[in-house]
Short mmCIF file of C-alpha atoms in Angstrom, two decimals:
data_model
loop_
_atom_site.label_atom_id
_atom_site.label_comp_id
_atom_site.label_asym_id
_atom_site.label_seq_id
_atom_site.Cartn_x
_atom_site.Cartn_y
_atom_site.Cartn_z
CA GLU A 819 -28.40 9.83 -4.13
CA ALA A 820 -25.27 12.06 -3.83
CA GLN A 821 -22.69 10.78 -0.99
CA VAL A 822 -19.21 9.80 -0.54
CA THR A 823 -18.91 5.69 0.01
CA GLN A 824 -15.59 4.49 2.42
CA ASN A 825 -15.01 0.52 3.19
CA PRO A 826 -14.53 -0.63 4.93
CA ARG A 827 -16.44 1.03 8.27
CA TYR A 828 -14.35 -1.37 10.32
CA LEU A 829 -11.90 -2.67 10.78
CA ILE A 830 -9.34 -4.50 12.16
CA THR A 831 -5.77 -5.64 11.88
CA VAL A 832 -2.43 -5.99 12.73
CA THR A 833 0.86 -4.28 12.30
CA GLY A 834 2.63 -4.57 9.29
CA LYS A 835 -0.08 -6.10 7.16
CA LYS A 836 -1.26 -3.71 4.15
CA LEU A 837 -4.24 -2.62 3.68
CA THR A 838 -6.31 -0.45 1.51
CA VAL A 839 -9.40 1.86 2.11
CA THR A 840 -11.13 2.73 -0.43
CA CYS A 841 -13.38 5.99 -1.04
CA SER A 842 -15.48 6.64 -4.13
CA GLN A 843 -18.07 9.64 -4.77
CA ASN A 844 -20.48 9.76 -7.33
CA MET A 845 -20.95 13.86 -7.66
CA ASN A 846 -18.21 14.37 -10.20
CA HIS A 847 -16.29 16.32 -7.29
CA GLU A 848 -12.50 17.69 -8.43
CA TYR A 849 -11.22 17.32 -5.10
CA MET A 850 -11.06 14.61 -2.30
CA SER A 851 -9.65 14.35 0.59
CA TRP A 852 -8.49 12.16 3.63
CA TYR A 853 -8.61 13.11 7.23
CA ARG A 854 -8.37 11.52 10.96
CA GLN A 855 -10.07 12.07 13.49
CA ASP A 856 -8.51 11.28 16.86
CA PRO A 857 -10.00 12.31 20.76
CA GLY A 858 -8.84 15.47 21.52
CA LEU A 859 -7.08 16.31 17.84
CA GLY A 860 -9.88 17.07 16.12
CA LEU A 861 -9.75 16.19 12.38
CA ARG A 862 -6.43 16.13 10.62
CA GLN A 863 -6.03 16.23 7.13
CA ILE A 864 -3.68 13.41 5.45
CA TYR A 865 -3.30 13.74 2.12
CA TYR A 866 -5.59 15.94 -0.45
CA SER A 867 -5.92 15.88 -4.38
CA MET A 868 -7.18 18.38 -6.34
CA ASN A 869 -7.90 16.82 -9.82
CA VAL A 870 -6.77 13.47 -11.22
CA GLU A 871 -3.37 12.54 -11.09
CA VAL A 872 -2.79 15.41 -9.04
CA THR A 873 -2.13 14.50 -5.00
CA ASP A 874 -0.55 16.42 -1.99
CA LYS A 875 0.36 16.14 1.23
CA GLY A 876 -1.68 17.44 4.46
CA ASP A 877 -0.91 18.09 8.07
CA VAL A 878 -0.21 14.33 8.56
CA PRO A 879 0.95 11.85 5.39
CA GLU A 880 3.91 10.13 7.12
CA GLY A 881 2.69 6.28 6.95
CA TYR A 882 -0.31 6.91 4.55
CA LYS A 883 0.04 6.72 0.49
CA VAL A 884 -3.28 7.57 -1.79
CA SER A 885 -3.62 7.30 -5.24
CA ARG A 886 -6.21 9.26 -7.83
CA LYS A 887 -6.18 7.45 -10.92
CA GLU A 888 -10.40 7.99 -11.45
CA LYS A 889 -12.01 11.30 -10.68
CA ARG A 890 -14.48 9.32 -8.55
CA ASN A 891 -11.89 7.28 -6.70
CA PHE A 892 -9.15 7.97 -3.87
CA PRO A 893 -7.95 4.93 -1.76
CA LEU A 894 -5.92 5.60 1.14
CA ILE A 895 -3.31 2.84 1.87
CA LEU A 896 -1.49 2.15 4.68
CA GLU A 897 2.00 -0.24 3.75
CA SER A 898 2.98 -0.99 6.78
CA PRO A 899 0.27 -0.12 9.69
CA SER A 900 1.16 0.65 12.69
CA PRO A 901 -0.68 0.79 15.88
CA ASN A 902 -0.25 5.18 15.77
CA GLN A 903 -2.49 4.93 12.94
CA THR A 904 -5.36 3.40 15.23
CA SER A 905 -8.11 6.11 14.41
CA LEU A 906 -11.47 7.34 12.88
CA TYR A 907 -10.92 8.00 8.95
CA PHE A 908 -13.21 10.00 6.45
CA CYS A 909 -12.95 10.97 3.07
CA ALA A 910 -14.27 13.56 2.17
CA SER A 911 -14.94 15.61 -1.67
CA SER A 912 -15.69 18.52 -2.67
CA THR A 913 -16.69 20.49 -5.97
CA GLY A 914 -13.64 21.94 -6.50
CA THR A 915 -11.46 25.07 -6.12
CA GLY A 916 -11.66 28.42 -8.13
CA THR A 917 -11.82 31.49 -5.45
CA ILE A 918 -14.41 30.25 -3.21
CA ASN A 919 -13.79 27.13 -0.41
CA GLN A 920 -16.60 24.80 -1.66
CA PRO A 921 -18.26 22.82 1.11
CA GLN A 922 -16.83 19.85 1.88
CA HIS A 923 -19.37 16.09 1.96
CA PHE A 924 -17.87 13.70 4.21
CA GLY A 925 -18.20 10.16 4.18
CA ASP A 926 -19.33 8.44 7.20
CA GLY A 927 -16.13 7.28 8.04
CA THR A 928 -13.95 4.07 8.83
CA ARG A 929 -12.63 3.01 11.84
CA LEU A 930 -9.16 1.24 11.77
CA SER A 931 -7.48 -1.06 15.06
CA ILE A 932 -4.03 -1.71 14.60
CA LEU A 933 -3.35 -4.43 16.54
CA LEU B 1066 -1.72 28.06 7.84
CA ALA B 1067 -4.13 29.27 10.09
CA LYS B 1068 -4.40 28.15 13.69
CA THR B 1069 -7.80 27.91 15.25
CA THR B 1070 -9.04 27.33 19.30
CA GLN B 1071 -12.27 27.14 19.79
CA PRO B 1072 -13.94 26.50 23.29
CA ILE B 1073 -13.76 22.19 24.35
CA SER B 1074 -17.35 22.33 25.77
CA MET B 1075 -20.55 24.21 25.84
CA ASP B 1076 -24.03 23.25 27.98
CA SER B 1077 -27.36 25.06 26.74
CA TYR B 1078 -30.82 24.15 26.86
CA GLU B 1079 -33.77 23.25 24.12
CA GLY B 1080 -34.95 26.79 22.60
CA GLN B 1081 -32.00 28.96 23.63
CA GLU B 1082 -29.70 31.03 21.31
CA VAL B 1083 -26.09 29.16 21.04
CA ASN B 1084 -23.27 31.28 19.94
CA ILE B 1085 -19.87 29.39 19.69
CA THR B 1086 -16.67 31.47 19.04
CA CYS B 1087 -13.73 30.36 17.19
CA SER B 1088 -10.27 32.23 17.29
CA HIS B 1089 -8.01 32.63 14.27
CA ASN B 1090 -5.46 35.60 14.87
CA ASN B 1091 -3.15 34.49 11.72
CA ILE B 1092 -6.07 33.97 9.19
CA ALA B 1093 -5.00 34.69 5.86
CA THR B 1094 -6.22 37.50 3.41
CA ASN B 1095 -7.79 34.41 0.79
CA ASP B 1096 -8.98 32.42 3.86
CA TYR B 1097 -12.67 31.63 4.95
CA ILE B 1098 -14.60 30.61 7.50
CA THR B 1099 -16.62 27.42 7.42
CA TRP B 1100 -18.23 25.59 9.84
CA TYR B 1101 -19.60 22.13 10.40
CA GLN B 1102 -21.82 19.65 12.68
CA GLN B 1103 -20.88 16.18 13.61
CA PHE B 1104 -22.75 13.58 15.09
CA PRO B 1105 -21.44 10.51 16.45
CA SER B 1106 -20.54 7.79 13.98
CA GLN B 1107 -21.24 9.92 11.05
CA GLY B 1108 -18.86 12.79 8.82
CA PRO B 1109 -18.97 16.07 9.17
CA ARG B 1110 -21.55 18.04 7.87
CA PHE B 1111 -21.86 21.58 6.28
CA ILE B 1112 -23.48 24.33 8.33
CA ILE B 1113 -22.57 27.72 6.62
CA GLN B 1114 -19.52 29.34 5.13
CA GLY B 1115 -18.73 32.95 5.07
CA TYR B 1116 -15.46 35.71 4.55
CA LYS B 1117 -16.80 39.01 6.46
CA THR B 1118 -19.76 40.40 8.12
CA LYS B 1119 -22.92 38.26 8.64
CA VAL B 1120 -23.95 35.14 6.54
CA THR B 1121 -27.15 33.76 7.73
CA ASN B 1122 -29.08 30.96 6.40
CA GLU B 1123 -32.16 28.61 7.40
CA VAL B 1124 -29.70 26.95 10.26
CA ALA B 1125 -27.42 29.34 11.29
CA SER B 1126 -25.49 32.72 11.66
CA LEU B 1127 -22.40 33.33 10.92
CA PHE B 1128 -20.73 36.57 12.25
CA ILE B 1129 -17.41 37.60 11.24
CA PRO B 1130 -15.65 41.04 12.70
CA ALA B 1131 -13.99 43.53 10.26
CA ASP B 1132 -10.43 42.38 12.01
CA ARG B 1133 -11.36 38.49 10.68
CA LYS B 1134 -9.60 37.28 14.00
CA SER B 1135 -12.54 35.38 15.08
CA SER B 1136 -15.92 34.06 14.16
CA THR B 1137 -19.08 33.29 15.75
CA LEU B 1138 -21.19 30.36 15.39
CA SER B 1139 -25.33 31.10 16.37
CA LEU B 1140 -27.20 29.09 16.56
CA PRO B 1141 -31.29 29.84 17.40
CA ARG B 1142 -33.60 28.52 19.69
CA VAL B 1143 -31.33 25.17 19.75
CA SER B 1144 -33.50 21.84 20.42
CA LEU B 1145 -31.96 18.40 21.61
CA SER B 1146 -31.54 17.22 17.78
CA ASP B 1147 -28.51 20.35 18.10
CA THR B 1148 -26.40 18.12 20.45
CA ALA B 1149 -23.07 17.91 18.71
CA VAL B 1150 -19.66 18.69 18.14
CA TYR B 1151 -19.16 22.04 16.19
CA TYR B 1152 -16.17 22.34 13.73
CA CYS B 1153 -14.84 25.75 12.50
CA LEU B 1154 -12.43 25.07 9.41
CA VAL B 1155 -10.17 28.35 8.24
CA GLY B 1156 -8.39 28.34 4.99
CA THR B 1157 -8.15 28.44 1.46
CA LEU B 1158 -8.45 26.04 -1.65
CA ARG B 1159 -7.15 26.48 -4.97
CA VAL B 1160 -5.40 24.88 -7.65
CA GLY B 1161 -2.03 23.61 -6.57
CA TYR B 1162 -2.54 25.15 -2.73
CA SER B 1163 -4.60 24.16 0.09
CA THR B 1164 -4.59 25.20 3.62
CA LEU B 1165 -7.48 24.08 5.28
CA THR B 1166 -7.03 23.09 9.08
CA PHE B 1167 -9.66 22.20 11.10
CA GLY B 1168 -10.43 23.49 15.37
CA LYS B 1169 -10.68 20.60 17.70
CA GLY B 1170 -14.02 21.31 18.15
CA THR B 1171 -16.69 22.21 20.22
CA MET B 1172 -18.77 19.60 21.89
CA LEU B 1173 -22.87 20.68 22.84
CA LEU B 1174 -24.62 19.51 25.04
CA VAL B 1175 -28.72 20.69 25.01
CA SER B 1176 -30.86 19.60 27.51
CA PRO B 1177 -34.66 20.00 27.80
#
């Protein structure tokens, strides 16, 4: 089954304790992206990756890092989490770029609470 | 980046047609318009995409006027299961360049 898998689905942690949210897709997609979703603000893009070893900042990249060493994986790293990063996070992937935007496939989300 | 504006919420009844409009006044020439549906505790799911005029698939229609400064998602004969948040996404995705911007979403509540 084609899917985007995020882990963990839920996490409660404390300020300053490094954490990684993993994202994996099995569709051989070139494009992957991370979003955060907050009440009243909708979905905001954090980082995206056009392909292996190619990453770029989205609208809200501060406090986050990403890496794309393999095509299928795109982990989101919070080196020193703070309470304002408490949010619902989504990973997404799509078949690529070209001249037509391809629909994105989203994971089921990771709910992070930073105390 | 194209900024999008949608109504915060809409109400409807089963069997009615629902039209949700998204405004994107500064849409760029290369931008496409995509709509997603999101249920609680799930990620957004693709509904429909278009560039201009009208696009129809098995679940919805998308109307885009000639100036492309707005778009309307049309859901025919909604049912209770269509209760969800609907997002308009405008932008373009090319190698080395991404301007995808989601709207804040429209909460559609369908009642019996």
